Amino acid sequence: MKKMSQPWLRLSAFLVAFTLCAGLPGLPKAHASQVDVLIEKLVEKRILTRIDAETIRAEVETAEKKDFKAQVKSSTPWLEGLTAKGDVRLRYEGFERENEDSSDRNRYRFRVRWGLEKKLNDEWKAGFRLATGTGTNEATSTNVTFDGEFGLKQIFIDQAYGIYTPTARVKEWMPAVDKVEIGAGKVANPYNDKWATTIIWDGDVTPEGIYQAIDFKIADVGEEGSWKWHNLLGQFVVDEDSNLSPGDVEMLAFGTGTTYSWKKGHDVSFKFTYYDWQDYIQFQKTNPSSLASSFGGNDREVDDFKVLNFYADANFEVPTWWGRQNLKLFGDYAHNAGLQEGGSTDEELRNPDLRGDSDDAFSLGATLGAAKEQGEWTLTYEYLYIEPNAVVGNFAESDLGVGYANNQGHRLSWKYMILKNLEFNATAWLVERIDKTILTYGSADLRPNGDDDQLLRTQVDFVYKF
């Protein structure tokens, strides 16, 4: 009788092992240990070599995983397209004042965020995110302080949204279109990061309303680059009070800009955005909001917020002692065009004296490195300057000193990836107020009138992402 060839032996052994492992109608499934016993017997009888045995064992495991995934998919179809992600952050934070008469502060905080997103098809997706926080009167922080005699901490709805991206459909009749996106609900801020720095938006703010984004590809540049034109519109609800004066409060945003990329990771962007805060300051003066920061460092003489914002950045690689690293240079400028000349003359205000316009803000900075994989790091320096009437202080950077407008200072931060999903952050803020004659009603403005001390705010974080 002719001896069976080696490939056929391997194939036969694999089919037997897989049949026992996966199971056929009328045959019981074998556990992984039973499959291992069968393979070892075949090795002992020299039907298989040790190398063949390990190869078959790996192939069986792969087939078993595919079979398991297929069973899960058929039994729970709603799981298809469903993704979950979140993070846990532990933070130490210290406040050290230059003035010896002012008390320093040490606190320990944490943040938890977790959300689900469901991709319904190629065009539609919806999701939500939960986060810790101190209550509905805080728009710029999801931190919770270790405090309250071990009391339980609260979870809030941080995001709840639906997103429609008919890019392929629109591209059929308008080939120049590169991206079309419409989002609605309590959304991740579309104007963060690539459209502005935190002189406009604190990173934790999640606005509520609708936005529309459409990008066009103007031209291809070389083999990897492109020239694009961006457009981003937003219609956001700030407060719904139909029975109160001045009624509903909204913020309309109009953004346009361009990005020129000559190869991957090498680009220059310019963005312009106009923010129209309709009746917001009148609402604050008539019916002080529930925000913990109240006027957020804004002078109570301010009349309106019509903010013009110009943002630019450049990304490219540079040689360093540690090899070639990514370098990002960025700048941001904001001007409140809605401020009336000389401000308000209402003598009943707490700050009746005129103090000029104070309607400009800017930031300049650089980031070296791109901390994405284990062992990588990022170093960032930024200078921020926010005059009292330049931007809506309630939603600007909350870590700048005691937060919000009427502050100037430096930020130096270092991020290191301990593991792919575990990062270490160290940040130092050296900040002082710009106009020391202003005392707003906000709890965020804790220093007495005329205090001229500097504040050193340090933060040390460990962040686990999952």
PDB file of N, CA and C in Angstrom, residues 290-345:
ATOM      1  N   SER A 290     -26.350  79.410  36.453  1.00  0.00           N
ATOM      2  CA  SER A 290     -26.009  78.451  37.499  1.00  0.00           C
ATOM      3  C   SER A 290     -24.556  78.008  37.406  1.00  0.00           C
ATOM      4  N   LEU A 291     -23.820  78.502  36.401  1.00  0.00           N
ATOM      5  CA  LEU A 291     -22.422  78.121  36.286  1.00  0.00           C
ATOM      6  C   LEU A 291     -21.646  78.545  37.527  1.00  0.00           C
ATOM      7  N   ALA A 292     -20.811  77.622  38.003  1.00  0.00           N
ATOM      8  CA  ALA A 292     -20.050  77.909  39.217  1.00  0.00           C
ATOM      9  C   ALA A 292     -19.137  79.103  39.028  1.00  0.00           C
ATOM     10  N   SER A 293     -18.715  79.335  37.789  1.00  0.00           N
ATOM     11  CA  SER A 293     -17.790  80.431  37.533  1.00  0.00           C
ATOM     12  C   SER A 293     -18.491  81.760  37.316  1.00  0.00           C
ATOM     13  N   SER A 294     -19.823  81.766  37.262  1.00  0.00           N
ATOM     14  CA  SER A 294     -20.616  82.962  37.023  1.00  0.00           C
ATOM     15  C   SER A 294     -20.071  83.753  35.836  1.00  0.00           C
ATOM     16  N   PHE A 295     -19.461  84.916  36.081  1.00  0.00           N
ATOM     17  CA  PHE A 295     -18.972  85.717  34.959  1.00  0.00           C
ATOM     18  C   PHE A 295     -17.614  85.251  34.443  1.00  0.00           C
ATOM     19  N   GLY A 296     -17.030  84.234  35.041  1.00  0.00           N
ATOM     20  CA  GLY A 296     -15.818  83.623  34.509  1.00  0.00           C
ATOM     21  C   GLY A 296     -14.671  84.573  34.257  1.00  0.00           C
ATOM     22  N   GLY A 297     -14.493  85.570  35.127  1.00  0.00           N
ATOM     23  CA  GLY A 297     -13.396  86.514  34.965  1.00  0.00           C
ATOM     24  C   GLY A 297     -13.707  87.683  34.058  1.00  0.00           C
ATOM     25  N   ASN A 298     -14.872  87.694  33.404  1.00  0.00           N
ATOM     26  CA  ASN A 298     -15.252  88.836  32.569  1.00  0.00           C
ATOM     27  C   ASN A 298     -15.643  90.022  33.442  1.00  0.00           C
ATOM     28  N   ASP A 299     -15.277  91.223  32.992  1.00  0.00           N
ATOM     29  CA  ASP A 299     -15.695  92.450  33.660  1.00  0.00           C
ATOM     30  C   ASP A 299     -17.213  92.588  33.490  1.00  0.00           C
ATOM     31  N   ARG A 300     -17.896  92.908  34.555  1.00  0.00           N
ATOM     32  CA  ARG A 300     -19.359  93.033  34.468  1.00  0.00           C
ATOM     33  C   ARG A 300     -19.795  94.235  33.656  1.00  0.00           C
ATOM     34  N   GLU A 301     -18.848  95.048  33.174  1.00  0.00           N
ATOM     35  CA  GLU A 301     -19.213  96.147  32.290  1.00  0.00           C
ATOM     36  C   GLU A 301     -19.308  95.717  30.835  1.00  0.00           C
ATOM     37  N   VAL A 302     -18.894  94.508  30.500  1.00  0.00           N
ATOM     38  CA  VAL A 302     -18.928  94.063  29.116  1.00  0.00           C
ATOM     39  C   VAL A 302     -20.371  94.037  28.618  1.00  0.00           C
ATOM     40  N   ASP A 303     -20.569  94.429  27.338  1.00  0.00           N
ATOM     41  CA  ASP A 303     -21.921  94.540  26.795  1.00  0.00           C
ATOM     42  C   ASP A 303     -22.323  93.372  25.906  1.00  0.00           C
ATOM     43  N   ASP A 304     -21.368  92.797  25.164  1.00  0.00           N
ATOM     44  CA  ASP A 304     -21.725  91.770  24.195  1.00  0.00           C
ATOM     45  C   ASP A 304     -20.482  90.974  23.823  1.00  0.00           C
ATOM     46  N   PHE A 305     -20.700  89.794  23.225  1.00  0.00           N
ATOM     47  CA  PHE A 305     -19.595  88.978  22.735  1.00  0.00           C
ATOM     48  C   PHE A 305     -19.835  88.606  21.279  1.00  0.00           C
ATOM     49  N   LYS A 306     -19.091  89.247  20.401  1.00  0.00           N
ATOM     50  CA  LYS A 306     -19.037  88.915  18.971  1.00  0.00           C
ATOM     51  C   LYS A 306     -17.550  88.673  18.676  1.00  0.00           C
ATOM     52  N   VAL A 307     -17.116  87.429  18.826  1.00  0.00           N
ATOM     53  CA  VAL A 307     -15.693  87.119  18.885  1.00  0.00           C
ATOM     54  C   VAL A 307     -15.164  86.677  17.528  1.00  0.00           C
ATOM     55  N   LEU A 308     -14.106  87.373  17.071  1.00  0.00           N
ATOM     56  CA  LEU A 308     -13.382  86.989  15.861  1.00  0.00           C
ATOM     57  C   LEU A 308     -12.156  86.193  16.290  1.00  0.00           C
ATOM     58  N   ASN A 309     -11.983  85.004  15.710  1.00  0.00           N
ATOM     59  CA  ASN A 309     -10.906  84.115  16.129  1.00  0.00           C
ATOM     60  C   ASN A 309     -10.062  83.683  14.934  1.00  0.00           C
ATOM     61  N   PHE A 310      -8.737  83.876  15.035  1.00  0.00           N
ATOM     62  CA  PHE A 310      -7.801  83.474  13.987  1.00  0.00           C
ATOM     63  C   PHE A 310      -6.834  82.450  14.579  1.00  0.00           C
ATOM     64  N   TYR A 311      -6.758  81.281  13.952  1.00  0.00           N
ATOM     65  CA  TYR A 311      -5.898  80.204  14.442  1.00  0.00           C
ATOM     66  C   TYR A 311      -5.014  79.692  13.314  1.00  0.00           C
ATOM     67  N   ALA A 312      -3.757  79.373  13.635  1.00  0.00           N
ATOM     68  CA  ALA A 312      -2.831  78.823  12.638  1.00  0.00           C
ATOM     69  C   ALA A 312      -1.906  77.827  13.310  1.00  0.00           C
ATOM     70  N   ASP A 313      -1.509  76.793  12.566  1.00  0.00           N
ATOM     71  CA  ASP A 313      -0.506  75.862  13.069  1.00  0.00           C
ATOM     72  C   ASP A 313       0.306  75.305  11.912  1.00  0.00           C
ATOM     73  N   ALA A 314       1.482  74.796  12.247  1.00  0.00           N
ATOM     74  CA  ALA A 314       2.372  74.165  11.274  1.00  0.00           C
ATOM     75  C   ALA A 314       2.937  72.906  11.900  1.00  0.00           C
ATOM     76  N   ASN A 315       2.927  71.793  11.136  1.00  0.00           N
ATOM     77  CA  ASN A 315       3.411  70.510  11.619  1.00  0.00           C
ATOM     78  C   ASN A 315       4.477  69.967  10.673  1.00  0.00           C
ATOM     79  N   PHE A 316       5.610  69.559  11.233  1.00  0.00           N
ATOM     80  CA  PHE A 316       6.675  68.982  10.410  1.00  0.00           C
ATOM     81  C   PHE A 316       7.650  68.252  11.328  1.00  0.00           C
ATOM     82  N   GLU A 317       8.624  67.562  10.750  1.00  0.00           N
ATOM     83  CA  GLU A 317       9.622  66.827  11.517  1.00  0.00           C
ATOM     84  C   GLU A 317      10.918  67.619  11.603  1.00  0.00           C
ATOM     85  N   VAL A 318      11.608  67.479  12.750  1.00  0.00           N
ATOM     86  CA  VAL A 318      12.896  68.141  12.945  1.00  0.00           C
ATOM     87  C   VAL A 318      13.867  67.148  13.550  1.00  0.00           C
ATOM     88  N   PRO A 319      15.165  67.291  13.266  1.00  0.00           N
ATOM     89  CA  PRO A 319      16.165  66.417  13.897  1.00  0.00           C
ATOM     90  C   PRO A 319      16.435  66.853  15.333  1.00  0.00           C
ATOM     91  N   THR A 320      16.544  65.895  16.255  1.00  0.00           N
ATOM     92  CA  THR A 320      16.863  66.160  17.656  1.00  0.00           C
ATOM     93  C   THR A 320      17.895  65.146  18.131  1.00  0.00           C
ATOM     94  N   TRP A 321      18.319  65.292  19.383  1.00  0.00           N
ATOM     95  CA  TRP A 321      19.242  64.321  19.980  1.00  0.00           C
ATOM     96  C   TRP A 321      18.609  62.938  20.053  1.00  0.00           C
ATOM     97  N   TRP A 322      17.279  62.874  20.045  1.00  0.00           N
ATOM     98  CA  TRP A 322      16.575  61.599  20.187  1.00  0.00           C
ATOM     99  C   TRP A 322      16.037  61.101  18.843  1.00  0.00           C
ATOM    100  N   GLY A 323      16.634  61.587  17.761  1.00  0.00           N
ATOM    101  CA  GLY A 323      16.153  61.215  16.444  1.00  0.00           C
ATOM    102  C   GLY A 323      15.156  62.236  15.927  1.00  0.00           C
ATOM    103  N   ARG A 324      14.564  61.973  14.805  1.00  0.00           N
ATOM    104  CA  ARG A 324      13.603  62.898  14.209  1.00  0.00           C
ATOM    105  C   ARG A 324      12.301  62.878  15.006  1.00  0.00           C
ATOM    106  N   GLN A 325      11.801  64.078  15.329  1.00  0.00           N
ATOM    107  CA  GLN A 325      10.588  64.218  16.123  1.00  0.00           C
ATOM    108  C   GLN A 325       9.611  65.162  15.432  1.00  0.00           C
ATOM    109  N   ASN A 326       8.333  64.955  15.716  1.00  0.00           N
ATOM    110  CA  ASN A 326       7.308  65.865  15.208  1.00  0.00           C
ATOM    111  C   ASN A 326       7.370  67.189  15.977  1.00  0.00           C
ATOM    112  N   LEU A 327       7.234  68.288  15.253  1.00  0.00           N
ATOM    113  CA  LEU A 327       7.183  69.610  15.862  1.00  0.00           C
ATOM    114  C   LEU A 327       5.935  70.328  15.370  1.00  0.00           C
ATOM    115  N   LYS A 328       5.164  70.840  16.318  1.00  0.00           N
ATOM    116  CA  LYS A 328       3.961  71.611  15.987  1.00  0.00           C
ATOM    117  C   LYS A 328       4.114  73.011  16.566  1.00  0.00           C
ATOM    118  N   LEU A 329       3.995  74.021  15.709  1.00  0.00           N
ATOM    119  CA  LEU A 329       3.978  75.418  16.126  1.00  0.00           C
ATOM    120  C   LEU A 329       2.551  75.932  15.954  1.00  0.00           C
ATOM    121  N   PHE A 330       2.024  76.658  16.947  1.00  0.00           N
ATOM    122  CA  PHE A 330       0.641  77.118  16.840  1.00  0.00           C
ATOM    123  C   PHE A 330       0.478  78.496  17.461  1.00  0.00           C
ATOM    124  N   GLY A 331      -0.511  79.214  16.961  1.00  0.00           N
ATOM    125  CA  GLY A 331      -0.853  80.532  17.473  1.00  0.00           C
ATOM    126  C   GLY A 331      -2.341  80.783  17.337  1.00  0.00           C
ATOM    127  N   ASP A 332      -2.890  81.550  18.262  1.00  0.00           N
ATOM    128  CA  ASP A 332      -4.331  81.801  18.292  1.00  0.00           C
ATOM    129  C   ASP A 332      -4.567  83.240  18.734  1.00  0.00           C
ATOM    130  N   TYR A 333      -5.472  83.944  18.055  1.00  0.00           N
ATOM    131  CA  TYR A 333      -5.794  85.324  18.418  1.00  0.00           C
ATOM    132  C   TYR A 333      -7.303  85.501  18.392  1.00  0.00           C
ATOM    133  N   ALA A 334      -7.844  86.159  19.417  1.00  0.00           N
ATOM    134  CA  ALA A 334      -9.280  86.409  19.503  1.00  0.00           C
ATOM    135  C   ALA A 334      -9.534  87.873  19.837  1.00  0.00           C
ATOM    136  N   HIS A 335     -10.562  88.442  19.222  1.00  0.00           N
ATOM    137  CA  HIS A 335     -10.939  89.838  19.456  1.00  0.00           C
ATOM    138  C   HIS A 335     -12.448  89.927  19.573  1.00  0.00           C
ATOM    139  N   ASN A 336     -12.911  90.592  20.629  1.00  0.00           N
ATOM    140  CA  ASN A 336     -14.339  90.784  20.823  1.00  0.00           C
ATOM    141  C   ASN A 336     -14.772  92.057  20.109  1.00  0.00           C
ATOM    142  N   ALA A 337     -15.425  91.897  18.951  1.00  0.00           N
ATOM    143  CA  ALA A 337     -15.872  93.036  18.164  1.00  0.00           C
ATOM    144  C   ALA A 337     -17.210  93.583  18.646  1.00  0.00           C
ATOM    145  N   GLY A 338     -17.794  92.952  19.649  1.00  0.00           N
ATOM    146  CA  GLY A 338     -19.107  93.389  20.122  1.00  0.00           C
ATOM    147  C   GLY A 338     -19.059  94.342  21.294  1.00  0.00           C
ATOM    148  N   LEU A 339     -17.854  94.696  21.747  1.00  0.00           N
ATOM    149  CA  LEU A 339     -17.738  95.573  22.900  1.00  0.00           C
ATOM    150  C   LEU A 339     -18.011  97.013  22.506  1.00  0.00           C
ATOM    151  N   GLN A 340     -18.905  97.675  23.217  1.00  0.00           N
ATOM    152  CA  GLN A 340     -19.208  99.070  22.930  1.00  0.00           C
ATOM    153  C   GLN A 340     -18.098  99.969  23.455  1.00  0.00           C
ATOM    154  N   GLU A 341     -17.862 101.057  22.776  1.00  0.00           N
ATOM    155  CA  GLU A 341     -16.785 101.975  23.138  1.00  0.00           C
ATOM    156  C   GLU A 341     -16.990 102.493  24.564  1.00  0.00           C
ATOM    157  N   GLY A 342     -15.954 102.274  25.397  1.00  0.00           N
ATOM    158  CA  GLY A 342     -16.007 102.780  26.769  1.00  0.00           C
ATOM    159  C   GLY A 342     -16.744 101.883  27.737  1.00  0.00           C
ATOM    160  N   GLY A 343     -17.397 100.848  27.247  1.00  0.00           N
ATOM    161  CA  GLY A 343     -18.093  99.925  28.136  1.00  0.00           C
ATOM    162  C   GLY A 343     -19.394 100.500  28.660  1.00  0.00           C
ATOM    163  N   SER A 344     -19.968  99.841  29.637  1.00  0.00           N
ATOM    164  CA  SER A 344     -21.240 100.247  30.204  1.00  0.00           C
ATOM    165  C   SER A 344     -21.055 101.435  31.157  1.00  0.00           C
ATOM    166  N   THR A 345     -22.079 102.225  31.297  1.00  0.00           N
ATOM    167  CA  THR A 345     -22.042 103.350  32.245  1.00  0.00           C
ATOM    168  C   THR A 345     -23.039 103.150  33.376  1.00  0.00           C
TER     169      THR A 345
END
